[in-house]
Coordinates of C-alpha atoms in Angstrom, one line a residue:
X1041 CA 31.5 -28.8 52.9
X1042 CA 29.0 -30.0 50.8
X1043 CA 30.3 -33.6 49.2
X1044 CA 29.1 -33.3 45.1
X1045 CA 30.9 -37.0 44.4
X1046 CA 28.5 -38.5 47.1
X1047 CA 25.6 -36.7 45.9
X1048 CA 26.1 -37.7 42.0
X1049 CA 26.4 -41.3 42.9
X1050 CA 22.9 -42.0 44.6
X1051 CA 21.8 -40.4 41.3
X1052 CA 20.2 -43.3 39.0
X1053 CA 20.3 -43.4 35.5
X1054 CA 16.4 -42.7 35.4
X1055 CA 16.5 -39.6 36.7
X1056 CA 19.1 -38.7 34.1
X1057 CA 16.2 -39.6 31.5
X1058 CA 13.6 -38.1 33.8
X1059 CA 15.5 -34.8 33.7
X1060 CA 16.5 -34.5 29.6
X1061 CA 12.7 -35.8 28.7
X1062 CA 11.1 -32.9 31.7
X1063 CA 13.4 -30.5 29.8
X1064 CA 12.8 -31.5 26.0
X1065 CA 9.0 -30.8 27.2
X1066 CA 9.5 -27.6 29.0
X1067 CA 11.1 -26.8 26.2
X1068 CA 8.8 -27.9 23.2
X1069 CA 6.2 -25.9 24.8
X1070 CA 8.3 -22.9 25.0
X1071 CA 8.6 -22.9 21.3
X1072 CA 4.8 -23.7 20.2
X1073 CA 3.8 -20.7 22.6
X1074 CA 6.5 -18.6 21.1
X1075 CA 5.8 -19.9 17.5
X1076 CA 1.8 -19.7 17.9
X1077 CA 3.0 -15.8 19.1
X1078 CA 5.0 -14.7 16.5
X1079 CA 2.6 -16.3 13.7
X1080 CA -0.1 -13.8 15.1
X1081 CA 1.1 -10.7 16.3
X1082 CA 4.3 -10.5 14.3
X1083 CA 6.8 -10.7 17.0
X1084 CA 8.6 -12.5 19.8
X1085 CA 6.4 -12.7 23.2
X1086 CA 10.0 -13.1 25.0
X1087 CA 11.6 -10.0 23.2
X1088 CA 8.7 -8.1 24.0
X1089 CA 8.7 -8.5 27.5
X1090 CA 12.0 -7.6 27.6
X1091 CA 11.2 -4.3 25.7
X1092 CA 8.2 -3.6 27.8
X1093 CA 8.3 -4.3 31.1
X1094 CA 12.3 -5.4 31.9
X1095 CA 14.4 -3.2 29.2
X1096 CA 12.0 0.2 31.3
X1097 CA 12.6 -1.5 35.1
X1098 CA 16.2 -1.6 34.4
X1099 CA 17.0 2.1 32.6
X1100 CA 14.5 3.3 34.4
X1101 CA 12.6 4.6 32.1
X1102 CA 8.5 5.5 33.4
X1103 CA 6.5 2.3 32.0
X1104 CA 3.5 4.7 32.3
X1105 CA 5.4 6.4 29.4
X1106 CA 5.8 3.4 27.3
X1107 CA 2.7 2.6 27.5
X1108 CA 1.2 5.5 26.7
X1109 CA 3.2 5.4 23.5
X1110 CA 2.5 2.0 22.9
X1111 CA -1.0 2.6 23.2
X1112 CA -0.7 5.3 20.6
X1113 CA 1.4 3.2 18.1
X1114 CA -1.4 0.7 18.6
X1115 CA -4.3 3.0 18.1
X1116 CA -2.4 4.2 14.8
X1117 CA -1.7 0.7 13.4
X1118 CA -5.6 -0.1 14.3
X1119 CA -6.7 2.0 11.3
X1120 CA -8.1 -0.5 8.8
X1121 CA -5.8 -0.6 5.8
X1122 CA -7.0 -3.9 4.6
X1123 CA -10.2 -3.0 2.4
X1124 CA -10.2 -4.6 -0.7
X1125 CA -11.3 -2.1 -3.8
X1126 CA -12.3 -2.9 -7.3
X1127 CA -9.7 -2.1 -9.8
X1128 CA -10.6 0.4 -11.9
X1129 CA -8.2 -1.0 -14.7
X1130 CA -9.2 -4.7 -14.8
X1131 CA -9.2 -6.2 -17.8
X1132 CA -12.1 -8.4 -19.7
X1133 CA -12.8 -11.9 -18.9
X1134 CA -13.9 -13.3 -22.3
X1135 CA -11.1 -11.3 -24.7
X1136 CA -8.2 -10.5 -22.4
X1137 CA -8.4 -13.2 -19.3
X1138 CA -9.6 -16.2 -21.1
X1139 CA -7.4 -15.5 -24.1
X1140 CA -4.9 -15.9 -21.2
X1141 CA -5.9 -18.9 -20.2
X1142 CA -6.1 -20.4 -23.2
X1143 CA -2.3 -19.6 -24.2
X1144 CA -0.9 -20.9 -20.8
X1145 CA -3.8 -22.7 -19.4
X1146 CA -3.5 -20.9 -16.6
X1147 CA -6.0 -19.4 -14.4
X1148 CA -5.7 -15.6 -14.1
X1149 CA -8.0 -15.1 -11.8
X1150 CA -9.3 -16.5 -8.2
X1151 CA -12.3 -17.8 -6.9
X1152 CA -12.0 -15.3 -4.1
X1153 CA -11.4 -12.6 -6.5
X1154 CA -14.4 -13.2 -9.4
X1155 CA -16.6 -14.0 -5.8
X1156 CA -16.0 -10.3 -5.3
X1157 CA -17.3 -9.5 -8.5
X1158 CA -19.8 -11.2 -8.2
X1159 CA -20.9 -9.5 -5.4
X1160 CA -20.5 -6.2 -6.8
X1161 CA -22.8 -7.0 -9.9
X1162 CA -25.6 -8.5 -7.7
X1163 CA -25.0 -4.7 -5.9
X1164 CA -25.3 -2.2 -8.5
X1165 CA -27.4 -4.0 -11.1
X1166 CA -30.1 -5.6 -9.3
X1167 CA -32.3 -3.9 -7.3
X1168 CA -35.5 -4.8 -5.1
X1169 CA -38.1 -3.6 -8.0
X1170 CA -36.6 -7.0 -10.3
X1171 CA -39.2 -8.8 -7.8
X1172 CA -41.2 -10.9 -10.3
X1173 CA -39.0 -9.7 -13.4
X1174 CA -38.0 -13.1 -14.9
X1175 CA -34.9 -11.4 -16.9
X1176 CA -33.5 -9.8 -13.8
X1177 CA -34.1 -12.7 -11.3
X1178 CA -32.4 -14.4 -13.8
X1179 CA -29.5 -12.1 -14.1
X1180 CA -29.2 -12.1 -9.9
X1181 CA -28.4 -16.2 -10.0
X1182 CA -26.2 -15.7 -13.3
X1183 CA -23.2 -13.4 -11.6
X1184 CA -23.0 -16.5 -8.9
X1185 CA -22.5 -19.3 -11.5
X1186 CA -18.6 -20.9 -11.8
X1187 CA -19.3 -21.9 -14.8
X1188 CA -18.5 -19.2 -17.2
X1189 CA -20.9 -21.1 -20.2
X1190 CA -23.4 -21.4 -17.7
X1191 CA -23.3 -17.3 -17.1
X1192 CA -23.1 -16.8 -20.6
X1193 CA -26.1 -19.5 -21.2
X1194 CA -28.3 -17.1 -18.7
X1195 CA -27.4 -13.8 -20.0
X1196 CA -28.8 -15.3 -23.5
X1197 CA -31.8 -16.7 -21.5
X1198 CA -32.8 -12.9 -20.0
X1199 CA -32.7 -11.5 -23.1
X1200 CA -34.6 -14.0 -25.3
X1201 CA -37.2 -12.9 -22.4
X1202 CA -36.6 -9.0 -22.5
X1203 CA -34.7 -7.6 -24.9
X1204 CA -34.4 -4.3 -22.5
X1205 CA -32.5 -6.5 -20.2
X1206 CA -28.9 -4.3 -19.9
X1207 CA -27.3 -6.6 -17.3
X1208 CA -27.2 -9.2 -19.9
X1209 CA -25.6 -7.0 -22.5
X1210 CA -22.9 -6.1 -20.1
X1211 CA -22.6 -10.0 -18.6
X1212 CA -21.8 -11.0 -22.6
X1213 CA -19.7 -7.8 -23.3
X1214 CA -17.2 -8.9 -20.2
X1215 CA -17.3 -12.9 -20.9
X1216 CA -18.8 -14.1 -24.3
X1217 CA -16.6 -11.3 -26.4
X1218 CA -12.8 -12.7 -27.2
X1219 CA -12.1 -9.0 -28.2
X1220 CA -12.2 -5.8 -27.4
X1221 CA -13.9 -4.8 -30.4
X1222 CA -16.4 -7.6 -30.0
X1223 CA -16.9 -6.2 -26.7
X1224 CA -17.4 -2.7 -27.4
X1225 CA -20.1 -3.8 -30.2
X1226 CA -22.1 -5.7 -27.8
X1227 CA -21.5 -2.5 -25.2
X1228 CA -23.2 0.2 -27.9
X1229 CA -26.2 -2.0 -27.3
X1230 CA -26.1 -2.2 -24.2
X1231 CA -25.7 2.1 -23.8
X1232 CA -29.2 2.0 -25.9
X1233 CA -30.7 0.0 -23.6
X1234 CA -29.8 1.3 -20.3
X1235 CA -30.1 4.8 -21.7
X1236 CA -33.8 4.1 -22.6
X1237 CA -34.0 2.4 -19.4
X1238 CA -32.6 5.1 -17.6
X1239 CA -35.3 7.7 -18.5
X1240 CA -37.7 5.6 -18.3
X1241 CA -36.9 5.1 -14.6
X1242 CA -36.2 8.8 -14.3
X1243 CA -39.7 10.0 -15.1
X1244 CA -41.2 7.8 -12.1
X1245 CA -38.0 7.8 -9.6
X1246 CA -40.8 9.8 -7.0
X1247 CA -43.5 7.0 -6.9
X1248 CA -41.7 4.9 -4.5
X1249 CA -39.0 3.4 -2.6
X1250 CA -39.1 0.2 -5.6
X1251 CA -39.0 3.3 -8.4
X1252 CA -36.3 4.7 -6.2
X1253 CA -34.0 1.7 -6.4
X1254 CA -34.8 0.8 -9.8
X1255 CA -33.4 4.7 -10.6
X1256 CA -30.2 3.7 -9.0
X1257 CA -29.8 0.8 -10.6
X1258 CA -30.3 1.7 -13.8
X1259 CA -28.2 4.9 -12.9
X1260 CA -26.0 2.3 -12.0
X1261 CA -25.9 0.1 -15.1
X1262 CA -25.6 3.4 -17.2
X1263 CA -22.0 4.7 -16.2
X1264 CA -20.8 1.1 -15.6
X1265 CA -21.7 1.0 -19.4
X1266 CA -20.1 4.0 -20.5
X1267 CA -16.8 3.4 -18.2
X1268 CA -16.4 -0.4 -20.1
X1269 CA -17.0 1.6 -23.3
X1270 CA -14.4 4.6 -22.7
X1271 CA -11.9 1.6 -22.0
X1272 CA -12.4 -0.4 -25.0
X1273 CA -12.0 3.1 -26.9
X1274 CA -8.3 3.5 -24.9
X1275 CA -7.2 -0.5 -25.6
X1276 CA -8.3 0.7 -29.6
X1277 CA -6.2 3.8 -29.4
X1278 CA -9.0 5.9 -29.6
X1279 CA -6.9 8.2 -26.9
X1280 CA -9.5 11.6 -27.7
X1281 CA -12.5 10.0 -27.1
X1282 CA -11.2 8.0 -24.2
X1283 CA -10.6 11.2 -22.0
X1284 CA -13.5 12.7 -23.3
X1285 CA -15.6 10.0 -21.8
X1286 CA -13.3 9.4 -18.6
X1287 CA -14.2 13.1 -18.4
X1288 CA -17.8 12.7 -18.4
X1289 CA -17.8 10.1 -15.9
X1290 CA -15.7 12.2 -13.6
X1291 CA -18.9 15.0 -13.5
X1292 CA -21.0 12.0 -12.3
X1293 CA -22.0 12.3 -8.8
X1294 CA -23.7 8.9 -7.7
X1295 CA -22.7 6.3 -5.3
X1296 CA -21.1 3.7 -7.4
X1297 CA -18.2 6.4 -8.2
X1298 CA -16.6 6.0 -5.0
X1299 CA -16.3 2.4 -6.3
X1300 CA -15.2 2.9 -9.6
X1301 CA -12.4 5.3 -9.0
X1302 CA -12.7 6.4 -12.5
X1303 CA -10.2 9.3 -11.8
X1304 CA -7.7 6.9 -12.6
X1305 CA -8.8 5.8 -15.9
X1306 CA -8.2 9.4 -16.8
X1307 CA -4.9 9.4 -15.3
X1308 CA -3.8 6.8 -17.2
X1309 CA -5.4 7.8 -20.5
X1310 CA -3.8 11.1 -19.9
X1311 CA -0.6 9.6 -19.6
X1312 CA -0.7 7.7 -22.9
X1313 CA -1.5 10.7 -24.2
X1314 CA 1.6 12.4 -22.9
X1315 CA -0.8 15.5 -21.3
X1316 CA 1.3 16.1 -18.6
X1317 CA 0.2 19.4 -17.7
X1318 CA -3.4 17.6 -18.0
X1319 CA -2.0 15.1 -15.9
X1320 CA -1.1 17.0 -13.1
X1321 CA -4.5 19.1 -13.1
X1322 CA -6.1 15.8 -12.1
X1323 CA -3.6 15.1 -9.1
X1324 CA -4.3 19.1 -8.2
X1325 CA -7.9 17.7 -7.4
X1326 CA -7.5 14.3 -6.5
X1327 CA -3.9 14.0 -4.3
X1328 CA -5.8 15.8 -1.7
X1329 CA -4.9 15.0 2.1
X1330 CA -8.5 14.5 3.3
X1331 CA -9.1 11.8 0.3
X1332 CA -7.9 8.1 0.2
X1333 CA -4.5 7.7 -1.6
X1334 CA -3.9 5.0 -4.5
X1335 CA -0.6 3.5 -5.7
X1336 CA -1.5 5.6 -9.1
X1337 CA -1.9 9.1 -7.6
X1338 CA 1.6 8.7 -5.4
X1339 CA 3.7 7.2 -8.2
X1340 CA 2.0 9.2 -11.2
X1341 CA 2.7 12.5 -8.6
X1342 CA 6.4 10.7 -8.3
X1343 CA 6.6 10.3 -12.6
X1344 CA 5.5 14.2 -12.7
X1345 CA 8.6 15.5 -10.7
X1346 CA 11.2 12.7 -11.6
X1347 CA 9.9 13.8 -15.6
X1348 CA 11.8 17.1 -14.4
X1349 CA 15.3 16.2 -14.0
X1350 CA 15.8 12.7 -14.5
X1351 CA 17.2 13.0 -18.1
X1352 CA 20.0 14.8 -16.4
X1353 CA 20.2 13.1 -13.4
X1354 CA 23.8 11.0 -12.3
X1355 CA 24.4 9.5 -8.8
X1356 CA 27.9 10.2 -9.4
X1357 CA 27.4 13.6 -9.7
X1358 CA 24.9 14.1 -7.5
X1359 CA 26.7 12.7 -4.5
X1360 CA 29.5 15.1 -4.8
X1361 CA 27.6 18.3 -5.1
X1362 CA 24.4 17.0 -3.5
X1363 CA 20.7 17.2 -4.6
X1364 CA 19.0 20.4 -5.6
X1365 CA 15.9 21.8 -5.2
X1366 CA 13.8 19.7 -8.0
X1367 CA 15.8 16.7 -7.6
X1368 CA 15.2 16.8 -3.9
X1369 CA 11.4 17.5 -4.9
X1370 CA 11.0 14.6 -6.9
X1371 CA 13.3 12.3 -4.3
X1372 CA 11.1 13.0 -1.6
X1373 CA 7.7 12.3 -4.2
X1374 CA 9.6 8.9 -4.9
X1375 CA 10.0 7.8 -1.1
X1376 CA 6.3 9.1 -0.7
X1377 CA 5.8 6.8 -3.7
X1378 CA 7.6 3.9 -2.1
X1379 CA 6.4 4.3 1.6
X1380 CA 2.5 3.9 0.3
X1381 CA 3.2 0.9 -1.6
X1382 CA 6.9 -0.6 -1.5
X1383 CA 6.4 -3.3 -4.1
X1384 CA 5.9 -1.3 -7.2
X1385 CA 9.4 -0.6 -7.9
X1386 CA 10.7 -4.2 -8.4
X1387 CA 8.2 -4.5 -10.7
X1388 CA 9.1 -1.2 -12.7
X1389 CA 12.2 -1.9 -12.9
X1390 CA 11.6 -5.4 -13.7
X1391 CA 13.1 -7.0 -11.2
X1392 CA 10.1 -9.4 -10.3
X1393 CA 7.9 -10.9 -13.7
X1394 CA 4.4 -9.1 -14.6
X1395 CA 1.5 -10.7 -14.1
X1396 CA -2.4 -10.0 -15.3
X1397 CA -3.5 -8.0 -12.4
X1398 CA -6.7 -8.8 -11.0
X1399 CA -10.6 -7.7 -10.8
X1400 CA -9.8 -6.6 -6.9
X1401 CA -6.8 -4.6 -5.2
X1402 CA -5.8 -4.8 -1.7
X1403 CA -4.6 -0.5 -1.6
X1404 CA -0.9 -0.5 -0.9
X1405 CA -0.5 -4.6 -1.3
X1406 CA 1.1 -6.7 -4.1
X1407 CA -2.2 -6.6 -6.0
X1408 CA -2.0 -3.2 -6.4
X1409 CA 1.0 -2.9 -7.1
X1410 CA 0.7 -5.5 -10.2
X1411 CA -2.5 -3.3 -11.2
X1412 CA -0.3 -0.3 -11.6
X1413 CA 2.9 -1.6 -12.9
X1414 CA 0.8 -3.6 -15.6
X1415 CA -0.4 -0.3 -17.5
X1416 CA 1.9 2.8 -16.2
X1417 CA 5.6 0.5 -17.1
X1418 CA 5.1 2.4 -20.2
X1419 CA 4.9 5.5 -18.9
X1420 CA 7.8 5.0 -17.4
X1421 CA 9.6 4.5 -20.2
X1422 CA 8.6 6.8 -21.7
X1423 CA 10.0 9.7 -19.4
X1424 CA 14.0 9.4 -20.3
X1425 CA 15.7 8.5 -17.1
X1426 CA 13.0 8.1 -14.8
X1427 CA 13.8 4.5 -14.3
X1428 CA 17.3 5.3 -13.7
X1429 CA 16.2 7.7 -10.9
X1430 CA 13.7 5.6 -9.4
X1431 CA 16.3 2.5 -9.4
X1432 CA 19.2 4.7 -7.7
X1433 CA 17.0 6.2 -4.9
X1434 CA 13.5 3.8 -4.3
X1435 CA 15.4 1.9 -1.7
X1436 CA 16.5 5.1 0.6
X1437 CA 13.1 5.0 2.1
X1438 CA 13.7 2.2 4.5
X1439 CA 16.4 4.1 6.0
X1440 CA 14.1 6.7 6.7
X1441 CA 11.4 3.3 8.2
X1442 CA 13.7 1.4 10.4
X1443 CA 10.6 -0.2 12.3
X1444 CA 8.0 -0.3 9.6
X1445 CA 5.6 -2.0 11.5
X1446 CA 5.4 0.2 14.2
X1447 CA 5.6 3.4 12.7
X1448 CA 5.0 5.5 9.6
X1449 CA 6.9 8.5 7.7
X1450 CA 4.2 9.8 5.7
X1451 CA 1.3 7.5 5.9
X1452 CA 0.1 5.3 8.6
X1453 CA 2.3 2.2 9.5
X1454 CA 2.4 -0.5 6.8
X1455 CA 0.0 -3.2 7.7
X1456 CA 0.6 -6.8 8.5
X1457 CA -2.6 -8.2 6.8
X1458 CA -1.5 -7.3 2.9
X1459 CA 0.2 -10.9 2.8
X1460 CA -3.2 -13.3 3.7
X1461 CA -4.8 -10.9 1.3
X1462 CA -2.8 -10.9 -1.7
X1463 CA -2.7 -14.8 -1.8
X1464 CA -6.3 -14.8 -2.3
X1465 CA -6.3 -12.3 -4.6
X1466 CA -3.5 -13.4 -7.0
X1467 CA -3.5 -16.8 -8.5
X1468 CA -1.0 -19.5 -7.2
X1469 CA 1.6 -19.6 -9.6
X1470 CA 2.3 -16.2 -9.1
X1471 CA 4.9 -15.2 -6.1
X1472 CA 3.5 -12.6 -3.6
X1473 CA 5.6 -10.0 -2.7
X1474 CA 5.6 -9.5 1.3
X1475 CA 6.9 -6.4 3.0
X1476 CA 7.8 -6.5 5.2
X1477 CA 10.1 -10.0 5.3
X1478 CA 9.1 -11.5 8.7
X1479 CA 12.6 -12.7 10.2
X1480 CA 12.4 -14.9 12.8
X1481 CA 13.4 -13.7 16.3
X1482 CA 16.4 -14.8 18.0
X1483 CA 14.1 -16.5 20.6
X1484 CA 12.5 -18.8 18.4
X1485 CA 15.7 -19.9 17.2
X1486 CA 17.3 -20.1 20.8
X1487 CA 14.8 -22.2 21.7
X1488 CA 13.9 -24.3 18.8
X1489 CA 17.6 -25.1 19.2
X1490 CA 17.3 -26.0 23.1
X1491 CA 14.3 -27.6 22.2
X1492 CA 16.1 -30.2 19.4
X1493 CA 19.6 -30.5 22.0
X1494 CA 17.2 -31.6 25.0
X1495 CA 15.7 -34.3 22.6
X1496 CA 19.0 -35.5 21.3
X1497 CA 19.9 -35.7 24.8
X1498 CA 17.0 -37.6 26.0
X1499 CA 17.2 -40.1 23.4
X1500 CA 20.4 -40.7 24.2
X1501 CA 20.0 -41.1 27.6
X1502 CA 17.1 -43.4 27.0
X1503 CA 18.9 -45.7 24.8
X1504 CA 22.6 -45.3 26.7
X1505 CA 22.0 -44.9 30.4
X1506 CA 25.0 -45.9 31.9
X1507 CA 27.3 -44.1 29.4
X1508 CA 24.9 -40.7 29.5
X1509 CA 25.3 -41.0 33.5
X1510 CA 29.0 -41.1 33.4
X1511 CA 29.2 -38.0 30.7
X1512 CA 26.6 -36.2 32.9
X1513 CA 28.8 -36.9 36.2
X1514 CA 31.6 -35.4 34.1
X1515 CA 30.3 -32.6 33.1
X1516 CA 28.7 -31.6 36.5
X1517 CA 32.2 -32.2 38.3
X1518 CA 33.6 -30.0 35.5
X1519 CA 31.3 -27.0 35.9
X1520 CA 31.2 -27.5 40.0
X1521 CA 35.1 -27.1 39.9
X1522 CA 35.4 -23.3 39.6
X1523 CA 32.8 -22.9 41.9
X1524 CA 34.4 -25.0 44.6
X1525 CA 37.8 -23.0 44.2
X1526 CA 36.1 -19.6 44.8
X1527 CA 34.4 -21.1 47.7
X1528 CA 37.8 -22.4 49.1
X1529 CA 39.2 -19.4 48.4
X1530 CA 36.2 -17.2 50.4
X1531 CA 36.4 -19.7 53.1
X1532 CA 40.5 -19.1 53.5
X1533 CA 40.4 -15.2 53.5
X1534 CA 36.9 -15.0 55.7
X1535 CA 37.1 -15.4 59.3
X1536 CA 35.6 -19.0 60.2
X1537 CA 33.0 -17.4 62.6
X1538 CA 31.2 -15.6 60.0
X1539 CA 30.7 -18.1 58.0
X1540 CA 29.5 -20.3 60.5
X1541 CA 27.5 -17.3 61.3
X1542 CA 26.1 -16.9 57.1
X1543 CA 25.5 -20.6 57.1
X1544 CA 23.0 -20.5 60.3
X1545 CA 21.2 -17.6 58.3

């Protein structure tokens, strides 16, 4: 029998040390890898071996199976859901941001996000024709500037050298107006100009690939005009003329209204109104399943059916006789609602502060979700009960999501990259929602927890030898003494033969 008191005497105190530091290492490894892991994928490389190749082995499930339905999880959760859109509600730099800014001194918007911007301008109003056009060339360096007085300086600049200049116009209507009826003012010039410009541009549109572009940018500059205008009419209350012109617009037909989204202008507009009926002709045409949802066309669809029975609706009651048909209707519309973009009801119902939503949105992210809350909340209001409804019934839908991230209910699965997206969106003092909350896994925690023990241990053995050597001794005689009894115990019910005979092999 083998003799454990002779064998843990030869042992020295440096391999005690050896052992613990080798360990600590082994372990501190173990956690970067899994830490490194989990900060790019989303989960636990241990836990999803387990899952995928031990968990199948040992219930015998086919792993050609699971992979095959891996593979299709993966193929679902590769559609790109991180494409960041212009809002088609943001507000004014010069009377509603800066105003802002100068009551909190706080900056309401991002570099990242008035970067974007920036890039949109230089887009849609500039064009390869401005070649040699001091007032335009002007006008592509004056979107890029940080400076706000330093865009404002050039937007003067190109129109002291052309008065036809409608960039400009729109450059001084978004930044050097601190209101919205200074803004609209400096916008009815700006609709002469480009309209002038516009037929202008029309009449020789055939001459050329430069009279081409030069058509669609001033086709361009025209509805971006008239959309800034039929806003300023609904922040005056001018709610008629608002939809008249949101309904214009809607007719149009050319490129930049995939951008502009302004579909939900009218939406909103219509709303304010309280043209419900109206309201839901618009969803006829837009909530279509072949065209890109928004947070405004699932939670006005959501406001449409809760409007139906939410003045009458109790949970109490409810529970004991169950849902009927409308309230089912607009349950189900509100867990559509909440599965496309799960942070709008803390901000409905108040439960997270407002802030000014930004020039960008990130479709189904916290930015979004700020855009929305920031003008329907009224609406909301306004429809007695709705907010009762939504507050006794928004958080059902994760029972119908237990795995989020793999899968989807309605919609494809939520994706992971809202978070990175939102920061840079949304200023810093502001707290970005995340969904969903990324909880460590128990093998980070197991092993950040080895990890720390081992070093304790190794310290302590480094500073103590002698003492750590005689706790280790006791602690190996104490976990070798159940063993040896089972051994004795084989050895005096087994023949002595046969073990003489499972030694040899």
């Amino acid at each position: 029998m083998w003799d454990s008191t002779m064998f843990l005497s030869t042992l020295t105190p440096k391999f005690y040390v050896a052992l613990t530091g080798t360990s600590s290492l082994i372990s501190g490894l173990i956690l970067i890898f899994e830490w490194w892991y989990f900060r790019k994928y989303g989960t636990s490389f241990i836990e999803q071996i387990s899952l995928n190749h031990i968990s199948p082995w040992i219930s015998g499930v086919d792993s050609s199976e699971n992979g095959s339905s891996s593979n299709s999880t993966s193929s679902q959760s590769s559609v790109p859901e991180c494409k960041v859109w212009r809002n088609p509600l943001n507000l004014y730099r010069g009377a509603e941001y800066q105003r802002f800014y100068w009551a909190t001194n706080k900056e309401p918007l991002t570099y990242y996000d008035m970067n974007l911007s920036a890039q949109d301008h230089q887009t849609f109003f500039t064009c390869e024709a401005d070649a040699g056009k001091s007032e335009y060339e002007i006008m592509q360096t004056a979107w890029r500037e940080r400076n706000p007085m330093v865009r404002i300086k050039a937007a003067h600049s190109a129109l002291e050298k052309s008065p036809e200049c409608a960039p400009a116009y729109i450059l001084l209507a978004e930044e050097e107006a601190t209101t919205i009826t200074e803004a609209e003012k400096i916008l009815k010039q700006a609709l002469k100009v480009a309209e002038t410009n516009y037929r202008k541009s029309q009449a020789l549109q055939h001459q050329g690939s430069l009279m081409e572009a030069q058509h669609r940018r001033d086709t361009n500059v025209l509805i971006y005009i008239k959309r800034r205008l039929a806003m300023c009419a609904r922040r005056l209350g001018k709610l008629k003329e608002a939809v008249k012109m949101f309904r214009d617009l809607t007719k149009e037909v050319p490129p930049i209204m995939n951008v502009l989204n302004i579909h939900e202008n009218l939406i909103e507009a219509l709303l304010e109104m309280q043209a419900y009926a109206d309201v839901q002709a618009v969803l006829a045409k837009y909530d279509d399943i072949s065209l890109p949802k928004s947070a405004t066309i699932c939670y006005t669809a959501a406001l449409l059916k809760a409007r139906l029975v939410a003045d009458k609706f109790s949970p109490d009651i409810a529970s004991k006789r169950g849902l009927n048909t409308a309230e089912m209707a607009a349950v189900e519309a509100i867990h559509r609602a909440v599965e496309f973009n799960p942070h709008v009801p803390k901000y409905l119902l108040e439960m997270k502060p407002l802030i000014l939503p930004p020039e960008h949105v990130l479709k189904r992210g916290d930015s979004e979700a700020i855009a929305y809350t920031f003008f329907h909340l009224a609406h909301w209001k306004a429809v007695d009960g709705a907010l009762n409804l939504l507050h006794c019934t928004w958080e059902g839908t994760f029972r119908m999501l237990p795995y989020p991230l793999e899968r989807g209910h309605l919609f494809y699965p939520y994706p992971t990259c809202t978070e990175c997206a939102d920061r840079e969106l949304l200023p810093t003092f502001h707290e970005v929602s995340v969904y969903p909350k990324k909880e460590l896994p128990f093998f980070i925690i197991f092993t950040a927890g080895l990890c720390s023990f081992t070093a304790l241990l190794t310290l302590l053995t480094h500073q103590y030898p002698e003492p750590m050597g005689v706790v280790a001794k006791a602690v190996l005689n104490w976990l070798s003494t159940p063993v040896y009894y089972v051994y004795e115990k084989i050895e005096s019910m087994l023949p002595a033969n046969l073990l003489q005979q499972l030694s040899r092999i």
